[in-house]
C-alpha positions as a LaTeX table, in Angstrom:
\begin{tabular}{lrrr}
\hline
Residue & $x$ (\AA) & $y$ (\AA) & $z$ (\AA) \\
\hline
Met1 & 17.63 & 55.25 & 15.26 \\
Thr2 & 18.59 & 57.33 & 18.29 \\
Thr3 & 21.86 & 57.32 & 19.54 \\
Ala4 & 21.20 & 58.28 & 23.23 \\
Pro5 & 20.58 & 55.06 & 25.41 \\
Asp6 & 17.02 & 55.23 & 26.62 \\
Ser7 & 15.77 & 54.03 & 30.22 \\
Leu8 & 15.47 & 50.38 & 29.69 \\
Asp9 & 18.54 & 49.90 & 27.82 \\
Arg10 & 20.39 & 51.80 & 30.76 \\
Arg11 & 18.75 & 49.64 & 33.30 \\
Ala12 & 19.47 & 46.48 & 31.09 \\
Arg13 & 23.22 & 47.24 & 31.11 \\
Gln14 & 23.12 & 48.09 & 34.78 \\
Leu15 & 21.78 & 44.67 & 35.53 \\
His16 & 24.19 & 42.69 & 33.29 \\
Ala17 & 27.24 & 44.66 & 35.16 \\
Glu18 & 25.92 & 43.69 & 38.39 \\
Ala19 & 25.19 & 39.98 & 37.39 \\
Leu20 & 28.82 & 40.08 & 36.19 \\
Ala21 & 30.21 & 41.13 & 39.27 \\
His22 & 28.63 & 38.12 & 40.99 \\
Val23 & 30.42 & 35.43 & 38.62 \\
Ser24 & 33.58 & 33.70 & 39.70 \\
Pro25 & 36.65 & 34.51 & 37.37 \\
Glu26 & 36.90 & 30.69 & 36.87 \\
Val27 & 33.50 & 30.70 & 35.67 \\
Arg28 & 33.94 & 33.62 & 33.54 \\
Ala29 & 37.05 & 31.77 & 32.11 \\
Arg30 & 35.24 & 28.44 & 31.38 \\
Leu31 & 32.45 & 30.63 & 29.63 \\
Arg32 & 34.88 & 32.89 & 27.46 \\
Arg33 & 36.72 & 29.30 & 26.65 \\
Ala34 & 33.43 & 27.74 & 25.71 \\
Arg35 & 32.40 & 30.85 & 23.59 \\
His36 & 35.67 & 30.76 & 21.74 \\
Glu37 & 35.54 & 27.09 & 21.08 \\
Ala38 & 31.65 & 27.67 & 19.40 \\
Ile39 & 33.23 & 30.61 & 17.37 \\
Ser40 & 36.18 & 28.37 & 15.74 \\
Ala41 & 33.79 & 25.32 & 15.40 \\
Gly42 & 31.43 & 27.68 & 13.61 \\
Thr43 & 33.71 & 28.94 & 10.96 \\
Glu44 & 34.96 & 25.50 & 9.87 \\
Arg45 & 33.76 & 24.43 & 6.86 \\
Pro46 & 33.31 & 20.64 & 5.84 \\
Ser47 & 35.50 & 19.91 & 2.71 \\
Trp48 & 32.68 & 17.86 & 1.35 \\
Arg49 & 29.83 & 20.80 & 0.80 \\
Leu50 & 29.60 & 22.01 & $-2.51$ \\
Pro51 & 29.96 & 26.03 & $-2.56$ \\
Ser52 & 26.51 & 27.47 & $-3.27$ \\
Trp53 & 27.17 & 28.83 & $-6.44$ \\
Leu54 & 28.37 & 25.63 & $-7.86$ \\
Ala55 & 25.44 & 23.68 & $-6.40$ \\
Gly56 & 23.07 & 26.66 & $-8.12$ \\
Gly57 & 25.12 & 26.51 & $-11.50$ \\
Ala58 & 24.63 & 22.48 & $-11.57$ \\
Met59 & 20.94 & 23.19 & $-10.67$ \\
Ala60 & 20.70 & 25.56 & $-13.66$ \\
Ala61 & 22.57 & 23.39 & $-16.14$ \\
Ala62 & 20.20 & 20.47 & $-15.50$ \\
Leu63 & 17.35 & 22.56 & $-15.99$ \\
Val64 & 18.62 & 23.94 & $-19.43$ \\
Leu65 & 19.38 & 20.18 & $-20.37$ \\
Ala66 & 15.82 & 19.27 & $-19.28$ \\
Val67 & 14.35 & 21.73 & $-21.44$ \\
Val68 & 16.62 & 21.31 & $-24.41$ \\
Leu69 & 16.75 & 17.52 & $-24.61$ \\
Arg70 & 12.72 & 17.49 & $-23.85$ \\
Pro71 & 10.88 & 15.51 & $-26.65$ \\
Asp72 & 8.51 & 17.39 & $-28.55$ \\
Pro73 & 4.82 & 16.25 & $-28.15$ \\
Ala74 & 3.52 & 13.84 & $-30.91$ \\
Pro75 & 1.40 & 15.64 & $-33.28$ \\
Pro76 & $-2.36$ & 14.92 & $-32.77$ \\
Gln77 & $-3.56$ & 11.93 & $-34.75$ \\
Pro78 & $-6.53$ & 12.53 & $-36.78$ \\
Asp79 & $-9.57$ & 10.49 & $-36.40$ \\
Ala80 & $-10.25$ & 7.93 & $-39.13$ \\
Leu81 & $-10.63$ & 9.79 & $-42.17$ \\
Pro82 & $-13.83$ & 9.36 & $-44.15$ \\
Ala83 & $-13.74$ & 7.01 & $-47.02$ \\
Ala84 & $-12.74$ & 8.21 & $-50.25$ \\
Gly85 & $-16.08$ & 7.93 & $-51.77$ \\
Val86 & $-17.89$ & 10.04 & $-49.14$ \\
Ala87 & $-17.91$ & 13.82 & $-50.15$ \\
Ala88 & $-16.47$ & 16.68 & $-47.82$ \\
Ala89 & $-20.06$ & 17.70 & $-47.09$ \\
Thr90 & $-20.95$ & 15.10 & $-44.81$ \\
Leu91 & $-18.39$ & 16.56 & $-42.37$ \\
Glu92 & $-19.97$ & 18.60 & $-39.45$ \\
Asp93 & $-20.18$ & 21.91 & $-39.90$ \\
Pro94 & $-18.61$ & 24.22 & $-37.36$ \\
Ala95 & $-21.27$ & 26.74 & $-37.41$ \\
Val96 & $-24.36$ & 24.25 & $-37.12$ \\
His97 & $-24.73$ & 25.21 & $-33.38$ \\
Leu98 & $-25.25$ & 28.93 & $-34.49$ \\
Lys99 & $-27.56$ & 27.87 & $-37.25$ \\
Glu100 & $-30.02$ & 26.34 & $-34.48$ \\
Asp101 & $-31.38$ & 29.57 & $-32.92$ \\
Pro102 & $-30.99$ & 32.50 & $-35.00$ \\
Gly103 & $-33.60$ & 34.22 & $-32.50$ \\
Phe104 & $-31.16$ & 34.24 & $-29.74$ \\
Tyr105 & $-29.01$ & 36.51 & $-31.68$ \\
Leu106 & $-32.03$ & 38.63 & $-32.67$ \\
Trp107 & $-32.72$ & 39.11 & $-29.05$ \\
Leu108 & $-29.04$ & 39.74 & $-28.10$ \\
Ala109 & $-29.26$ & 42.50 & $-30.73$ \\
Ser110 & $-32.23$ & 44.20 & $-29.22$ \\
Ala111 & $-32.51$ & 46.93 & $-26.61$ \\
Asp112 & $-33.66$ & 44.62 & $-24.08$ \\
Val113 & $-30.29$ & 43.00 & $-23.58$ \\
Thr114 & $-28.96$ & 46.55 & $-22.46$ \\
Ala115 & $-31.71$ & 47.28 & $-20.46$ \\
Leu116 & $-31.05$ & 43.92 & $-18.60$ \\
Ala117 & $-27.35$ & 44.46 & $-18.30$ \\
Leu118 & $-28.30$ & 47.89 & $-16.71$ \\
Glu119 & $-30.07$ & 46.40 & $-14.22$ \\
\hline
\end{tabular}
């Protein structure tokens, strides 16, 4: 940040001073009064508004309550269990898909896969 005013800043200040010289004192008084009224109106705070920290605290408390009071999800219901007379061996074996094509695993372990990956 420089402290010396540049030529643009000096020119702007000069034009502003010239413009103020052509404004009548009555107009400047009205403008000054309007500026003061606008400033005083901007500082007034309506009494019905909550402070921002209070609104933020209420939002945080509502989120905490929502998390704490959230019902636990229902446990998954098991499908219809097999009849007592059916042996457990009839249930599907999770490795059945792996047993279908053992040639794939042989190929996966071969050197061809490495050569294919390097292409």
